[in-house]
Structures are given as structure tokens and as C-alpha cells.
Amino acid sequence: MLSEARSGSVPFTCSSSIIEVQALEQLGREGTVELVNDFMEIGRYGIMRVPALVADEQVVLAGRVPDVSELMTILGGTEQ
């Protein structure tokens, strides 16, 4: 499962979710993209900068939105 941590209504939320879905599709992997706005949940992962991406309970990216190719590299190294 992928979780996105967001603070408030960040305008690139939809576009970054689309990037995550595109990366999963190009990798031939299935997953769930979940938007998390709860500060307590975000803090549970020790995330200090948003947006952030959590894959398989590990913070894999924080503080920026990657492009599809970078995200494919990041997600390609995680377990299914």
C-alpha cells in the first residue's frame, strides 16, 4: 500500500497521486494509493516535510513530488 501524507489542501495532491498510479502501472504492480491528512498519522512515521510517500510502512520520499521515472526506481526496490 502507498500512503501519501499531505498537509491541508495542497494543490498538487491529485497530480502526485496520478504519478504514483502511473508508476505502479508501468512497473506492472498493483497497489492502493491512500491520501493521509491526519497529523497524528503523519507524525507516526516521523514525517517532517510533506508531501511524503510511505510504501510498505516505510517512508520512501518526503518534501517533494518525484517524476514518474524516479518513482518507478523507488517503488521498483520495494517488496510487493
PDB file of N, CA and C in Angstrom:
ATOM      1  N   MET A   1       0.839  -1.172   0.000  1.00  0.00           N
ATOM      2  CA  MET A   1       0.000   0.000   0.000  1.00  0.00           C
ATOM      3  C   MET A   1       0.884   1.234   0.000  1.00  0.00           C
ATOM      4  N   LEU A   2       0.506   2.228  -0.754  1.00  0.00           N
ATOM      5  CA  LEU A   2       1.166   3.516  -0.764  1.00  0.00           C
ATOM      6  C   LEU A   2       0.306   4.496   0.002  1.00  0.00           C
ATOM      7  N   SER A   3       0.916   5.297   0.837  1.00  0.00           N
ATOM      8  CA  SER A   3       0.193   6.343   1.541  1.00  0.00           C
ATOM      9  C   SER A   3       0.883   7.656   1.263  1.00  0.00           C
ATOM     10  N   GLU A   4       0.090   8.651   0.954  1.00  0.00           N
ATOM     11  CA  GLU A   4       0.616   9.990   0.744  1.00  0.00           C
ATOM     12  C   GLU A   4       0.265  10.822   1.954  1.00  0.00           C
ATOM     13  N   ALA A   5       1.235  11.478   2.535  1.00  0.00           N
ATOM     14  CA  ALA A   5       0.974  12.402   3.628  1.00  0.00           C
ATOM     15  C   ALA A   5       0.866  13.802   3.050  1.00  0.00           C
ATOM     16  N   ARG A   6      -0.188  14.490   3.399  1.00  0.00           N
ATOM     17  CA  ARG A   6      -0.414  15.850   2.910  1.00  0.00           C
ATOM     18  C   ARG A   6      -0.812  16.738   4.064  1.00  0.00           C
ATOM     19  N   SER A   7      -0.441  17.987   3.966  1.00  0.00           N
ATOM     20  CA  SER A   7      -0.840  18.975   4.952  1.00  0.00           C
ATOM     21  C   SER A   7      -1.851  19.906   4.302  1.00  0.00           C
ATOM     22  N   GLY A   8      -3.063  19.917   4.819  1.00  0.00           N
ATOM     23  CA  GLY A   8      -4.102  20.792   4.275  1.00  0.00           C
ATOM     24  C   GLY A   8      -4.483  20.416   2.870  1.00  0.00           C
ATOM     25  N   SER A   9      -4.961  21.383   2.129  1.00  0.00           N
ATOM     26  CA  SER A   9      -5.382  21.122   0.746  1.00  0.00           C
ATOM     27  C   SER A   9      -4.285  21.574  -0.196  1.00  0.00           C
ATOM     28  N   VAL A  10      -3.318  20.722  -0.408  1.00  0.00           N
ATOM     29  CA  VAL A  10      -2.191  21.019  -1.280  1.00  0.00           C
ATOM     30  C   VAL A  10      -2.644  20.848  -2.725  1.00  0.00           C
ATOM     31  N   PRO A  11      -2.412  21.846  -3.590  1.00  0.00           N
ATOM     32  CA  PRO A  11      -2.957  21.798  -4.942  1.00  0.00           C
ATOM     33  C   PRO A  11      -2.434  20.674  -5.819  1.00  0.00           C
ATOM     34  N   PHE A  12      -1.256  20.097  -5.519  1.00  0.00           N
ATOM     35  CA  PHE A  12      -0.730  19.048  -6.383  1.00  0.00           C
ATOM     36  C   PHE A  12      -1.097  17.657  -5.906  1.00  0.00           C
ATOM     37  N   THR A  13      -2.016  17.530  -4.979  1.00  0.00           N
ATOM     38  CA  THR A  13      -2.420  16.229  -4.449  1.00  0.00           C
ATOM     39  C   THR A  13      -2.868  15.296  -5.562  1.00  0.00           C
ATOM     40  N   CYS A  14      -3.748  15.740  -6.425  1.00  0.00           N
ATOM     41  CA  CYS A  14      -4.264  14.873  -7.477  1.00  0.00           C
ATOM     42  C   CYS A  14      -3.176  14.501  -8.472  1.00  0.00           C
ATOM     43  N   SER A  15      -2.353  15.456  -8.863  1.00  0.00           N
ATOM     44  CA  SER A  15      -1.327  15.144  -9.849  1.00  0.00           C
ATOM     45  C   SER A  15      -0.283  14.191  -9.294  1.00  0.00           C
ATOM     46  N   SER A  16       0.070  14.310  -8.010  1.00  0.00           N
ATOM     47  CA  SER A  16       1.058  13.387  -7.456  1.00  0.00           C
ATOM     48  C   SER A  16       0.466  11.996  -7.297  1.00  0.00           C
ATOM     49  N   SER A  17      -0.820  11.894  -7.004  1.00  0.00           N
ATOM     50  CA  SER A  17      -1.467  10.582  -6.940  1.00  0.00           C
ATOM     51  C   SER A  17      -1.489   9.931  -8.310  1.00  0.00           C
ATOM     52  N   ILE A  18      -1.717  10.716  -9.344  1.00  0.00           N
ATOM     53  CA  ILE A  18      -1.694  10.201 -10.712  1.00  0.00           C
ATOM     54  C   ILE A  18      -0.302   9.686 -11.048  1.00  0.00           C
ATOM     55  N   ILE A  19       0.733  10.399 -10.642  1.00  0.00           N
ATOM     56  CA  ILE A  19       2.109   9.966 -10.877  1.00  0.00           C
ATOM     57  C   ILE A  19       2.350   8.625 -10.192  1.00  0.00           C
ATOM     58  N   GLU A  20       1.865   8.471  -8.963  1.00  0.00           N
ATOM     59  CA  GLU A  20       2.057   7.215  -8.236  1.00  0.00           C
ATOM     60  C   GLU A  20       1.353   6.059  -8.937  1.00  0.00           C
ATOM     61  N   VAL A  21       0.136   6.286  -9.389  1.00  0.00           N
ATOM     62  CA  VAL A  21      -0.614   5.240 -10.096  1.00  0.00           C
ATOM     63  C   VAL A  21       0.082   4.894 -11.406  1.00  0.00           C
ATOM     64  N   GLN A  22       0.560   5.902 -12.141  1.00  0.00           N
ATOM     65  CA  GLN A  22       1.269   5.648 -13.401  1.00  0.00           C
ATOM     66  C   GLN A  22       2.519   4.809 -13.162  1.00  0.00           C
ATOM     67  N   ALA A  23       3.259   5.121 -12.112  1.00  0.00           N
ATOM     68  CA  ALA A  23       4.479   4.365 -11.813  1.00  0.00           C
ATOM     69  C   ALA A  23       4.141   2.914 -11.498  1.00  0.00           C
ATOM     70  N   LEU A  24       3.102   2.692 -10.700  1.00  0.00           N
ATOM     71  CA  LEU A  24       2.692   1.321 -10.381  1.00  0.00           C
ATOM     72  C   LEU A  24       2.294   0.568 -11.640  1.00  0.00           C
ATOM     73  N   GLU A  25       1.523   1.218 -12.508  1.00  0.00           N
ATOM     74  CA  GLU A  25       1.085   0.571 -13.745  1.00  0.00           C
ATOM     75  C   GLU A  25       2.278   0.222 -14.632  1.00  0.00           C
ATOM     76  N   GLN A  26       3.229   1.140 -14.764  1.00  0.00           N
ATOM     77  CA  GLN A  26       4.387   0.886 -15.616  1.00  0.00           C
ATOM     78  C   GLN A  26       5.274  -0.210 -15.054  1.00  0.00           C
ATOM     79  N   LEU A  27       5.266  -0.373 -13.727  1.00  0.00           N
ATOM     80  CA  LEU A  27       6.029  -1.450 -13.104  1.00  0.00           C
ATOM     81  C   LEU A  27       5.284  -2.776 -13.144  1.00  0.00           C
ATOM     82  N   GLY A  28       4.010  -2.735 -13.554  1.00  0.00           N
ATOM     83  CA  GLY A  28       3.198  -3.940 -13.580  1.00  0.00           C
ATOM     84  C   GLY A  28       2.819  -4.409 -12.187  1.00  0.00           C
ATOM     85  N   ARG A  29       2.750  -3.480 -11.249  1.00  0.00           N
ATOM     86  CA  ARG A  29       2.438  -3.813  -9.866  1.00  0.00           C
ATOM     87  C   ARG A  29       1.066  -3.282  -9.497  1.00  0.00           C
ATOM     88  N   GLU A  30       0.455  -3.952  -8.547  1.00  0.00           N
ATOM     89  CA  GLU A  30      -0.815  -3.487  -8.025  1.00  0.00           C
ATOM     90  C   GLU A  30      -0.561  -2.855  -6.669  1.00  0.00           C
ATOM     91  N   GLY A  31      -1.388  -1.903  -6.309  1.00  0.00           N
ATOM     92  CA  GLY A  31      -1.265  -1.262  -5.007  1.00  0.00           C
ATOM     93  C   GLY A  31      -2.428  -0.332  -4.778  1.00  0.00           C
ATOM     94  N   THR A  32      -2.499   0.168  -3.587  1.00  0.00           N
ATOM     95  CA  THR A  32      -3.534   1.116  -3.212  1.00  0.00           C
ATOM     96  C   THR A  32      -2.865   2.436  -2.888  1.00  0.00           C
ATOM     97  N   VAL A  33      -3.365   3.522  -3.447  1.00  0.00           N
ATOM     98  CA  VAL A  33      -2.871   4.856  -3.133  1.00  0.00           C
ATOM     99  C   VAL A  33      -3.862   5.482  -2.166  1.00  0.00           C
ATOM    100  N   GLU A  34      -3.372   5.881  -1.016  1.00  0.00           N
ATOM    101  CA  GLU A  34      -4.221   6.419   0.038  1.00  0.00           C
ATOM    102  C   GLU A  34      -3.705   7.790   0.452  1.00  0.00           C
ATOM    103  N   LEU A  35      -4.578   8.772   0.492  1.00  0.00           N
ATOM    104  CA  LEU A  35      -4.235  10.120   0.921  1.00  0.00           C
ATOM    105  C   LEU A  35      -4.439  10.223   2.427  1.00  0.00           C
ATOM    106  N   VAL A  36      -3.417  10.699   3.139  1.00  0.00           N
ATOM    107  CA  VAL A  36      -3.490  10.840   4.591  1.00  0.00           C
ATOM    108  C   VAL A  36      -3.307  12.302   4.947  1.00  0.00           C
ATOM    109  N   ASN A  37      -4.305  12.892   5.597  1.00  0.00           N
ATOM    110  CA  ASN A  37      -4.239  14.283   6.044  1.00  0.00           C
ATOM    111  C   ASN A  37      -4.170  14.414   7.561  1.00  0.00           C
ATOM    112  N   ASP A  38      -4.287  13.320   8.285  1.00  0.00           N
ATOM    113  CA  ASP A  38      -4.310  13.310   9.745  1.00  0.00           C
ATOM    114  C   ASP A  38      -2.887  13.524  10.279  1.00  0.00           C
ATOM    115  N   PHE A  39      -2.678  14.630  10.998  1.00  0.00           N
ATOM    116  CA  PHE A  39      -1.344  14.952  11.510  1.00  0.00           C
ATOM    117  C   PHE A  39      -0.805  13.887  12.460  1.00  0.00           C
ATOM    118  N   MET A  40      -1.672  13.244  13.223  1.00  0.00           N
ATOM    119  CA  MET A  40      -1.236  12.179  14.131  1.00  0.00           C
ATOM    120  C   MET A  40      -0.694  10.985  13.333  1.00  0.00           C
ATOM    121  N   GLU A  41      -1.387  10.631  12.263  1.00  0.00           N
ATOM    122  CA  GLU A  41      -0.944   9.521  11.419  1.00  0.00           C
ATOM    123  C   GLU A  41       0.357   9.872  10.708  1.00  0.00           C
ATOM    124  N   ILE A  42       0.455  11.095  10.213  1.00  0.00           N
ATOM    125  CA  ILE A  42       1.673  11.554   9.546  1.00  0.00           C
ATOM    126  C   ILE A  42       2.843  11.511  10.529  1.00  0.00           C
ATOM    127  N   GLY A  43       2.606  11.994  11.746  1.00  0.00           N
ATOM    128  CA  GLY A  43       3.643  12.025  12.771  1.00  0.00           C
ATOM    129  C   GLY A  43       4.093  10.642  13.204  1.00  0.00           C
ATOM    130  N   ARG A  44       3.227   9.664  13.094  1.00  0.00           N
ATOM    131  CA  ARG A  44       3.571   8.293  13.477  1.00  0.00           C
ATOM    132  C   ARG A  44       4.754   7.774  12.665  1.00  0.00           C
ATOM    133  N   TYR A  45       4.926   8.285  11.470  1.00  0.00           N
ATOM    134  CA  TYR A  45       6.032   7.885  10.609  1.00  0.00           C
ATOM    135  C   TYR A  45       7.256   8.794  10.749  1.00  0.00           C
ATOM    136  N   GLY A  46       7.154   9.813  11.592  1.00  0.00           N
ATOM    137  CA  GLY A  46       8.270  10.731  11.765  1.00  0.00           C
ATOM    138  C   GLY A  46       8.454  11.677  10.591  1.00  0.00           C
ATOM    139  N   ILE A  47       7.420  11.864   9.803  1.00  0.00           N
ATOM    140  CA  ILE A  47       7.492  12.731   8.630  1.00  0.00           C
ATOM    141  C   ILE A  47       7.496  14.186   9.081  1.00  0.00           C
ATOM    142  N   MET A  48       8.501  14.929   8.643  1.00  0.00           N
ATOM    143  CA  MET A  48       8.634  16.338   8.997  1.00  0.00           C
ATOM    144  C   MET A  48       8.301  17.266   7.828  1.00  0.00           C
ATOM    145  N   ARG A  49       8.367  16.749   6.602  1.00  0.00           N
ATOM    146  CA  ARG A  49       8.072  17.558   5.417  1.00  0.00           C
ATOM    147  C   ARG A  49       7.073  16.820   4.545  1.00  0.00           C
ATOM    148  N   VAL A  50       6.081  17.557   4.076  1.00  0.00           N
ATOM    149  CA  VAL A  50       5.093  16.980   3.169  1.00  0.00           C
ATOM    150  C   VAL A  50       5.211  17.678   1.824  1.00  0.00           C
ATOM    151  N   PRO A  51       4.819  17.033   0.730  1.00  0.00           N
ATOM    152  CA  PRO A  51       4.224  15.706   0.672  1.00  0.00           C
ATOM    153  C   PRO A  51       5.257  14.643   1.000  1.00  0.00           C
ATOM    154  N   ALA A  52       4.752  13.482   1.404  1.00  0.00           N
ATOM    155  CA  ALA A  52       5.613  12.340   1.698  1.00  0.00           C
ATOM    156  C   ALA A  52       4.949  11.092   1.139  1.00  0.00           C
ATOM    157  N   LEU A  53       5.756  10.075   0.913  1.00  0.00           N
ATOM    158  CA  LEU A  53       5.246   8.825   0.385  1.00  0.00           C
ATOM    159  C   LEU A  53       5.736   7.686   1.266  1.00  0.00           C
ATOM    160  N   VAL A  54       4.787   6.854   1.699  1.00  0.00           N
ATOM    161  CA  VAL A  54       5.095   5.676   2.506  1.00  0.00           C
ATOM    162  C   VAL A  54       4.719   4.452   1.680  1.00  0.00           C
ATOM    163  N   ALA A  55       5.665   3.534   1.529  1.00  0.00           N
ATOM    164  CA  ALA A  55       5.411   2.279   0.809  1.00  0.00           C
ATOM    165  C   ALA A  55       5.796   1.135   1.732  1.00  0.00           C
ATOM    166  N   ASP A  56       4.872   0.207   1.922  1.00  0.00           N
ATOM    167  CA  ASP A  56       5.112  -0.949   2.792  1.00  0.00           C
ATOM    168  C   ASP A  56       5.597  -0.511   4.174  1.00  0.00           C
ATOM    169  N   GLU A  57       4.931   0.518   4.725  1.00  0.00           N
ATOM    170  CA  GLU A  57       5.188   1.032   6.077  1.00  0.00           C
ATOM    171  C   GLU A  57       6.548   1.729   6.225  1.00  0.00           C
ATOM    172  N   GLN A  58       7.218   2.058   5.128  1.00  0.00           N
ATOM    173  CA  GLN A  58       8.495   2.759   5.162  1.00  0.00           C
ATOM    174  C   GLN A  58       8.372   4.086   4.425  1.00  0.00           C
ATOM    175  N   VAL A  59       8.881   5.173   5.014  1.00  0.00           N
ATOM    176  CA  VAL A  59       8.902   6.464   4.339  1.00  0.00           C
ATOM    177  C   VAL A  59       9.960   6.373   3.243  1.00  0.00           C
ATOM    178  N   VAL A  60       9.529   6.540   2.002  1.00  0.00           N
ATOM    179  CA  VAL A  60      10.460   6.422   0.876  1.00  0.00           C
ATOM    180  C   VAL A  60      10.733   7.765   0.207  1.00  0.00           C
ATOM    181  N   LEU A  61       9.956   8.785   0.550  1.00  0.00           N
ATOM    182  CA  LEU A  61      10.139  10.094  -0.052  1.00  0.00           C
ATOM    183  C   LEU A  61       9.445  11.133   0.819  1.00  0.00           C
ATOM    184  N   ALA A  62      10.072  12.294   0.988  1.00  0.00           N
ATOM    185  CA  ALA A  62       9.432  13.368   1.758  1.00  0.00           C
ATOM    186  C   ALA A  62       9.888  14.722   1.232  1.00  0.00           C
ATOM    187  N   GLY A  63       8.965  15.662   1.239  1.00  0.00           N
ATOM    188  CA  GLY A  63       9.291  17.041   0.924  1.00  0.00           C
ATOM    189  C   GLY A  63       9.223  17.457  -0.531  1.00  0.00           C
ATOM    190  N   ARG A  64       8.856  16.545  -1.419  1.00  0.00           N
ATOM    191  CA  ARG A  64       8.773  16.906  -2.836  1.00  0.00           C
ATOM    192  C   ARG A  64       7.969  15.861  -3.593  1.00  0.00           C
ATOM    193  N   VAL A  65       7.600  16.212  -4.823  1.00  0.00           N
ATOM    194  CA  VAL A  65       6.867  15.296  -5.700  1.00  0.00           C
ATOM    195  C   VAL A  65       7.845  14.810  -6.768  1.00  0.00           C
ATOM    196  N   PRO A  66       8.090  13.498  -6.831  1.00  0.00           N
ATOM    197  CA  PRO A  66       9.019  12.975  -7.838  1.00  0.00           C
ATOM    198  C   PRO A  66       8.343  12.848  -9.197  1.00  0.00           C
ATOM    199  N   ASP A  67       9.147  12.702 -10.253  1.00  0.00           N
ATOM    200  CA  ASP A  67       8.547  12.398 -11.551  1.00  0.00           C
ATOM    201  C   ASP A  67       8.327  10.884 -11.622  1.00  0.00           C
ATOM    202  N   VAL A  68       7.644  10.441 -12.664  1.00  0.00           N
ATOM    203  CA  VAL A  68       7.272   9.029 -12.787  1.00  0.00           C
ATOM    204  C   VAL A  68       8.504   8.129 -12.801  1.00  0.00           C
ATOM    205  N   SER A  69       9.541   8.494 -13.545  1.00  0.00           N
ATOM    206  CA  SER A  69      10.714   7.618 -13.645  1.00  0.00           C
ATOM    207  C   SER A  69      11.425   7.470 -12.298  1.00  0.00           C
ATOM    208  N   GLU A  70      11.544   8.548 -11.534  1.00  0.00           N
ATOM    209  CA  GLU A  70      12.173   8.448 -10.210  1.00  0.00           C
ATOM    210  C   GLU A  70      11.329   7.582  -9.281  1.00  0.00           C
ATOM    211  N   LEU A  71      10.025   7.764  -9.349  1.00  0.00           N
ATOM    212  CA  LEU A  71       9.135   6.980  -8.506  1.00  0.00           C
ATOM    213  C   LEU A  71       9.184   5.499  -8.879  1.00  0.00           C
ATOM    214  N   MET A  72       9.330   5.204 -10.160  1.00  0.00           N
ATOM    215  CA  MET A  72       9.464   3.813 -10.588  1.00  0.00           C
ATOM    216  C   MET A  72      10.732   3.204  -9.986  1.00  0.00           C
ATOM    217  N   THR A  73      11.810   3.964  -9.937  1.00  0.00           N
ATOM    218  CA  THR A  73      13.053   3.487  -9.334  1.00  0.00           C
ATOM    219  C   THR A  73      12.841   3.223  -7.847  1.00  0.00           C
ATOM    220  N   ILE A  74      12.190   4.140  -7.161  1.00  0.00           N
ATOM    221  CA  ILE A  74      11.932   3.978  -5.728  1.00  0.00           C
ATOM    222  C   ILE A  74      11.052   2.772  -5.464  1.00  0.00           C
ATOM    223  N   LEU A  75       9.945   2.672  -6.188  1.00  0.00           N
ATOM    224  CA  LEU A  75       8.982   1.585  -5.951  1.00  0.00           C
ATOM    225  C   LEU A  75       9.475   0.251  -6.477  1.00  0.00           C
ATOM    226  N   GLY A  76      10.333   0.284  -7.462  1.00  0.00           N
ATOM    227  CA  GLY A  76      10.866  -0.959  -8.008  1.00  0.00           C
ATOM    228  C   GLY A  76      11.715  -1.722  -7.006  1.00  0.00           C
ATOM    229  N   GLY A  77      12.232  -1.006  -5.996  1.00  0.00           N
ATOM    230  CA  GLY A  77      13.058  -1.653  -4.987  1.00  0.00           C
ATOM    231  C   GLY A  77      12.314  -2.112  -3.761  1.00  0.00           C
ATOM    232  N   THR A  78      10.993  -1.861  -3.682  1.00  0.00           N
ATOM    233  CA  THR A  78      10.209  -2.281  -2.528  1.00  0.00           C
ATOM    234  C   THR A  78       9.584  -3.630  -2.780  1.00  0.00           C
ATOM    235  N   GLU A  79       9.292  -4.348  -1.728  1.00  0.00           N
ATOM    236  CA  GLU A  79       8.634  -5.656  -1.863  1.00  0.00           C
ATOM    237  C   GLU A  79       7.191  -5.482  -2.239  1.00  0.00           C
ATOM    238  N   GLN A  80       6.648  -6.429  -2.986  1.00  0.00           N
ATOM    239  CA  GLN A  80       5.234  -6.398  -3.364  1.00  0.00           C
ATOM    240  C   GLN A  80       4.392  -6.903  -2.232  1.00  0.00           C
TER     241      GLN A  80
END
